[in-house]
């Protein structure tokens, strides 16, 4: 596992970043991956551990969270709902875990409740 100083840094960062809430309950058993990132990139150990947490948090995102996040990102980029929902529909099958197809109505319900 991580030395105490790295664990403390990771826990401090987790507390500050809401995207780590679900993955922070898990231990981080990916020492080999962190070691590989440290060897193969200019990242220091703490930075590499944060990258691993970021990737875990990204893939831990539910379909509903993904739809809401992408809607907000695309809307802030100036797109309108018809274009946004079309793009989200095209992106969903390429997620790590492919959700069932969602209708336009289902997507709107996710975003607007």
PDB file of C-alpha atoms in Angstrom:
ATOM      1  CA  UNK A   1       0.000   0.000   0.000  1.00  0.00           C
ATOM      2  CA  UNK A   2       1.029   3.643  -0.126  1.00  0.00           C
ATOM      3  CA  UNK A   3       3.432   5.124   2.428  1.00  0.00           C
ATOM      4  CA  UNK A   4       1.637   7.182   5.088  1.00  0.00           C
ATOM      5  CA  UNK A   5       2.592  10.557   3.598  1.00  0.00           C
ATOM      6  CA  UNK A   6       1.091   9.618   0.207  1.00  0.00           C
ATOM      7  CA  UNK A   7      -2.053   8.180   1.803  1.00  0.00           C
ATOM      8  CA  UNK A   8      -2.550  11.407   3.772  1.00  0.00           C
ATOM      9  CA  UNK A   9      -2.152  13.463   0.586  1.00  0.00           C
ATOM     10  CA  UNK A  10      -4.593  11.248  -1.300  1.00  0.00           C
ATOM     11  CA  UNK A  11      -7.160  11.398   1.501  1.00  0.00           C
ATOM     12  CA  UNK A  12      -6.825  15.181   1.708  1.00  0.00           C
ATOM     13  CA  UNK A  13      -7.380  15.506  -2.039  1.00  0.00           C
ATOM     14  CA  UNK A  14     -10.309  13.104  -1.937  1.00  0.00           C
ATOM     15  CA  UNK A  15     -12.001  15.190   0.736  1.00  0.00           C
ATOM     16  CA  UNK A  16     -11.682  18.261  -1.488  1.00  0.00           C
ATOM     17  CA  UNK A  17     -12.926  16.636  -4.688  1.00  0.00           C
ATOM     18  CA  UNK A  18     -16.553  15.446  -4.800  1.00  0.00           C
ATOM     19  CA  UNK A  19     -15.917  13.186  -7.800  1.00  0.00           C
ATOM     20  CA  UNK A  20     -13.904  10.930  -5.468  1.00  0.00           C
ATOM     21  CA  UNK A  21     -16.759  10.254  -3.015  1.00  0.00           C
ATOM     22  CA  UNK A  22     -17.689   6.781  -4.258  1.00  0.00           C
ATOM     23  CA  UNK A  23     -14.174   5.634  -5.023  1.00  0.00           C
ATOM     24  CA  UNK A  24     -12.770   7.043  -1.775  1.00  0.00           C
ATOM     25  CA  UNK A  25     -14.560   4.348   0.224  1.00  0.00           C
ATOM     26  CA  UNK A  26     -12.463   1.746  -1.537  1.00  0.00           C
ATOM     27  CA  UNK A  27      -8.840   1.136  -0.770  1.00  0.00           C
ATOM     28  CA  UNK A  28      -6.518   1.913  -3.640  1.00  0.00           C
ATOM     29  CA  UNK A  29      -4.984  -1.475  -4.433  1.00  0.00           C
ATOM     30  CA  UNK A  30      -3.366  -0.263  -7.633  1.00  0.00           C
ATOM     31  CA  UNK A  31       0.186   0.217  -6.395  1.00  0.00           C
ATOM     32  CA  UNK A  32       1.522  -1.539  -9.480  1.00  0.00           C
ATOM     33  CA  UNK A  33      -0.336   0.889 -11.742  1.00  0.00           C
ATOM     34  CA  UNK A  34       0.878   3.894  -9.744  1.00  0.00           C
ATOM     35  CA  UNK A  35       4.430   2.507  -9.893  1.00  0.00           C
ATOM     36  CA  UNK A  36       4.104   2.068 -13.663  1.00  0.00           C
ATOM     37  CA  UNK A  37       2.874   5.659 -14.094  1.00  0.00           C
ATOM     38  CA  UNK A  38       5.765   6.962 -12.004  1.00  0.00           C
ATOM     39  CA  UNK A  39       8.273   5.005 -14.123  1.00  0.00           C
ATOM     40  CA  UNK A  40       6.740   5.799 -17.496  1.00  0.00           C
ATOM     41  CA  UNK A  41       5.711   9.443 -17.034  1.00  0.00           C
ATOM     42  CA  UNK A  42       7.127  12.542 -15.373  1.00  0.00           C
ATOM     43  CA  UNK A  43       4.457  12.222 -12.649  1.00  0.00           C
ATOM     44  CA  UNK A  44       5.440  11.966  -9.015  1.00  0.00           C
ATOM     45  CA  UNK A  45       3.827   9.270  -6.877  1.00  0.00           C
ATOM     46  CA  UNK A  46       1.120  11.509  -5.399  1.00  0.00           C
ATOM     47  CA  UNK A  47       0.197  12.845  -8.827  1.00  0.00           C
ATOM     48  CA  UNK A  48       0.080   9.343 -10.289  1.00  0.00           C
ATOM     49  CA  UNK A  49      -2.187   8.206  -7.447  1.00  0.00           C
ATOM     50  CA  UNK A  50      -4.508  11.129  -8.196  1.00  0.00           C
ATOM     51  CA  UNK A  51      -4.606  10.163 -11.877  1.00  0.00           C
ATOM     52  CA  UNK A  52      -5.622   6.626 -10.882  1.00  0.00           C
ATOM     53  CA  UNK A  53      -8.355   8.059  -8.650  1.00  0.00           C
ATOM     54  CA  UNK A  54      -9.526  10.330 -11.477  1.00  0.00           C
ATOM     55  CA  UNK A  55      -9.806   7.379 -13.852  1.00  0.00           C
ATOM     56  CA  UNK A  56     -11.654   5.278 -11.255  1.00  0.00           C
ATOM     57  CA  UNK A  57     -14.055   8.156 -10.564  1.00  0.00           C
ATOM     58  CA  UNK A  58     -14.630   8.655 -14.296  1.00  0.00           C
ATOM     59  CA  UNK A  59     -15.554   5.028 -14.841  1.00  0.00           C
ATOM     60  CA  UNK A  60     -17.640   4.947 -11.654  1.00  0.00           C
ATOM     61  CA  UNK A  61     -19.977   7.624 -13.068  1.00  0.00           C
ATOM     62  CA  UNK A  62     -23.548   6.389 -13.523  1.00  0.00           C
ATOM     63  CA  UNK A  63     -25.459   6.847 -16.765  1.00  0.00           C
ATOM     64  CA  UNK A  64     -27.590   9.554 -15.161  1.00  0.00           C
ATOM     65  CA  UNK A  65     -24.522  11.421 -13.886  1.00  0.00           C
ATOM     66  CA  UNK A  66     -22.881  11.154 -17.308  1.00  0.00           C
ATOM     67  CA  UNK A  67     -25.995  12.506 -19.072  1.00  0.00           C
ATOM     68  CA  UNK A  68     -26.283  15.439 -16.656  1.00  0.00           C
ATOM     69  CA  UNK A  69     -22.572  16.246 -16.853  1.00  0.00           C
ATOM     70  CA  UNK A  70     -22.410  16.070 -20.653  1.00  0.00           C
ATOM     71  CA  UNK A  71     -25.612  18.109 -21.013  1.00  0.00           C
ATOM     72  CA  UNK A  72     -24.110  20.855 -18.862  1.00  0.00           C
ATOM     73  CA  UNK A  73     -20.769  20.739 -20.707  1.00  0.00           C
ATOM     74  CA  UNK A  74     -22.377  20.875 -24.150  1.00  0.00           C
ATOM     75  CA  UNK A  75     -24.863  23.549 -23.110  1.00  0.00           C
ATOM     76  CA  UNK A  76     -22.043  25.725 -21.760  1.00  0.00           C
ATOM     77  CA  UNK A  77     -20.370  25.193 -25.155  1.00  0.00           C
ATOM     78  CA  UNK A  78     -23.315  26.891 -26.835  1.00  0.00           C
ATOM     79  CA  UNK A  79     -25.220  23.890 -28.195  1.00  0.00           C
ATOM     80  CA  UNK A  80     -29.006  23.662 -28.063  1.00  0.00           C
ATOM     81  CA  UNK A  81     -30.965  20.709 -26.669  1.00  0.00           C
ATOM     82  CA  UNK A  82     -31.686  18.925 -29.986  1.00  0.00           C
ATOM     83  CA  UNK A  83     -27.962  18.868 -30.800  1.00  0.00           C
ATOM     84  CA  UNK A  84     -27.029  18.021 -27.217  1.00  0.00           C
ATOM     85  CA  UNK A  85     -29.366  15.040 -26.937  1.00  0.00           C
ATOM     86  CA  UNK A  86     -28.312  13.762 -30.341  1.00  0.00           C
ATOM     87  CA  UNK A  87     -24.659  13.895 -29.310  1.00  0.00           C
ATOM     88  CA  UNK A  88     -25.310  12.264 -25.911  1.00  0.00           C
ATOM     89  CA  UNK A  89     -27.272   9.481 -27.614  1.00  0.00           C
ATOM     90  CA  UNK A  90     -24.284   8.886 -29.911  1.00  0.00           C
ATOM     91  CA  UNK A  91     -21.785   8.930 -27.019  1.00  0.00           C
ATOM     92  CA  UNK A  92     -23.614   6.588 -24.620  1.00  0.00           C
ATOM     93  CA  UNK A  93     -22.820   3.324 -26.468  1.00  0.00           C
ATOM     94  CA  UNK A  94     -19.108   4.144 -26.196  1.00  0.00           C
ATOM     95  CA  UNK A  95     -19.055   4.322 -22.404  1.00  0.00           C
ATOM     96  CA  UNK A  96     -17.111   1.681 -20.470  1.00  0.00           C
ATOM     97  CA  UNK A  97     -20.367  -0.040 -19.521  1.00  0.00           C
ATOM     98  CA  UNK A  98     -22.836   0.349 -22.349  1.00  0.00           C
ATOM     99  CA  UNK A  99     -26.218   1.385 -20.907  1.00  0.00           C
ATOM    100  CA  UNK A 100     -29.476   0.381 -22.552  1.00  0.00           C
ATOM    101  CA  UNK A 101     -30.627   2.746 -25.306  1.00  0.00           C
ATOM    102  CA  UNK A 102     -32.393   5.795 -23.861  1.00  0.00           C
ATOM    103  CA  UNK A 103     -35.170   7.653 -25.621  1.00  0.00           C
ATOM    104  CA  UNK A 104     -35.187  11.421 -25.993  1.00  0.00           C
ATOM    105  CA  UNK A 105     -37.864  11.529 -23.298  1.00  0.00           C
ATOM    106  CA  UNK A 106     -35.700   9.492 -20.904  1.00  0.00           C
ATOM    107  CA  UNK A 107     -32.728  11.765 -21.507  1.00  0.00           C
ATOM    108  CA  UNK A 108     -34.851  14.851 -20.800  1.00  0.00           C
ATOM    109  CA  UNK A 109     -36.166  13.284 -17.597  1.00  0.00           C
ATOM    110  CA  UNK A 110     -32.623  12.627 -16.429  1.00  0.00           C
ATOM    111  CA  UNK A 111     -31.609  16.222 -17.077  1.00  0.00           C
ATOM    112  CA  UNK A 112     -34.740  18.056 -15.972  1.00  0.00           C
ATOM    113  CA  UNK A 113     -36.287  15.602 -13.522  1.00  0.00           C
TER     114      UNK A 113
END
